[in-house]
């Protein structure tokens, strides 16, 4: 009962996929572009993750939007939560818990590493 919609000119690489039951599944992905997701059954923490170059979105039974792109050499990841709850973890391992209608934009300059 999970639906993921991928926007035009987007790329997804499934690094790992293991579906056991409706509440026990693993999707670890790298994304470039846009994705919208709706997870009808409550996901366990860490069960579904959407990865960008500078952050990870941990899905927990929710509706969310992700946009990742490069602009002038910067990695820009945008996350928005429509319902449910998610945790976004940046590349420094700092976590941001999003509530309904929250948005977060993470920007990384690879040249400064």
C-alpha positions as semicolon CSV with decimal commas, in nm:
position;residue;x (nm);y (nm);z (nm)
1;X;0,000;0,000;0,000
2;X;0,298;0,234;-0,045
3;X;0,295;0,469;-0,344
4;X;0,603;0,661;-0,462
5;X;0,565;0,910;-0,747
6;X;0,882;1,021;-0,924
7;X;0,897;1,360;-1,097
8;X;1,021;1,426;-1,451
9;X;1,397;1,404;-1,511
10;X;1,446;1,233;-1,175
11;X;1,676;0,941;-1,104
12;X;1,643;0,674;-0,835
13;X;1,884;0,392;-0,762
14;X;1,756;0,120;-0,531
15;X;2,056;0,021;-0,324
16;X;1,857;-0,236;-0,129
17;X;1,497;-0,358;-0,135
18;X;1,351;-0,622;0,096
19;X;0,972;-0,653;0,129
20;X;0,861;-0,896;0,400
21;X;0,518;-0,774;0,515
22;X;0,314;-0,452;0,493
23;X;0,478;-0,324;0,810
24;X;0,822;-0,485;0,768
25;X;0,995;-0,358;0,455
26;X;1,323;-0,194;0,367
27;X;1,384;0,055;0,087
28;X;1,716;0,237;0,080
29;X;1,742;0,471;-0,217
30;X;1,948;0,750;-0,359
31;X;1,742;1,019;-0,531
32;X;1,807;1,311;-0,764
33;X;1,502;1,511;-0,865
34;X;1,160;1,493;-0,704
35;X;0,968;1,219;-0,530
36;X;0,635;1,218;-0,348
37;X;0,544;0,928;-0,125
38;X;0,245;0,795;0,060
39;X;0,301;0,515;0,311
40;X;-0,037;0,384;0,432
41;X;0,087;0,137;0,692
42;X;0,290;0,259;0,987
43;X;0,659;0,207;0,918
44;X;0,902;0,123;1,195
45;X;1,181;0,376;1,257
46;X;1,448;0,331;0,988
47;X;1,221;0,100;0,787
48;X;1,198;0,324;0,481
49;X;1,473;0,571;0,402
50;X;1,512;0,814;0,113
51;X;1,876;0,920;0,076
52;X;2,016;1,227;-0,097
53;X;2,383;1,327;-0,114
54;X;2,359;1,529;0,206
55;X;2,068;1,384;0,408
56;X;1,844;1,084;0,482
57;X;1,467;1,099;0,528
58;X;1,334;0,827;0,761
59;X;0,969;0,760;0,680
60;X;0,715;0,653;0,944
61;X;0,372;0,595;0,787
62;X;0,328;0,928;0,616
63;X;0,292;1,148;0,308
64;X;0,603;1,342;0,211
65;X;0,781;1,530;-0,067
66;X;1,154;1,531;-0,149
67;X;1,343;1,744;-0,399
68;X;1,718;1,710;-0,453
69;X;1,923;1,906;-0,704
70;X;2,260;2,068;-0,769
71;X;2,274;2,445;-0,818
72;X;2,606;2,619;-0,886
73;X;2,795;2,325;-0,733
74;X;2,578;2,312;-0,418
75;X;2,382;2,001;-0,315
76;X;2,032;2,115;-0,215
77;X;1,787;1,876;-0,046
78;X;1,433;1,988;0,037
79;X;1,194;1,782;0,248
80;X;0,827;1,855;0,324
81;X;0,589;1,656;0,542
82;X;0,221;1,644;0,450
83;X;0,109;1,400;0,723
84;X;0,256;1,156;0,972
85;X;0,611;1,197;1,098
86;X;0,961;1,174;0,957
87;X;1,315;1,226;1,079
88;X;1,569;1,392;0,849
89;X;1,934;1,317;0,931
90;X;2,196;1,540;0,771
91;X;2,545;1,435;0,662
92;X;2,683;1,538;1,003
93;X;2,435;1,300;1,174
94;X;2,219;1,581;1,315
95;X;1,851;1,483;1,325
96;X;1,549;1,701;1,253
97;X;1,206;1,560;1,341
98;X;0,939;1,700;1,111
99;X;0,574;1,734;1,206
100;X;0,279;1,786;0,972
101;X;0,331;2,085;0,736
102;X;0,699;2,123;0,834
103;X;0,964;2,181;0,567
104;X;1,343;2,175;0,581
105;X;1,608;2,270;0,325
106;X;1,964;2,140;0,365
107;X;2,246;2,286;0,156
108;X;2,593;2,135;0,125
109;X;2,894;2,287;-0,050
110;X;3,119;1,993;-0,151
111;X;3,400;2,242;-0,224
112;X;3,423;2,324;0,150
113;X;3,494;1,971;0,266
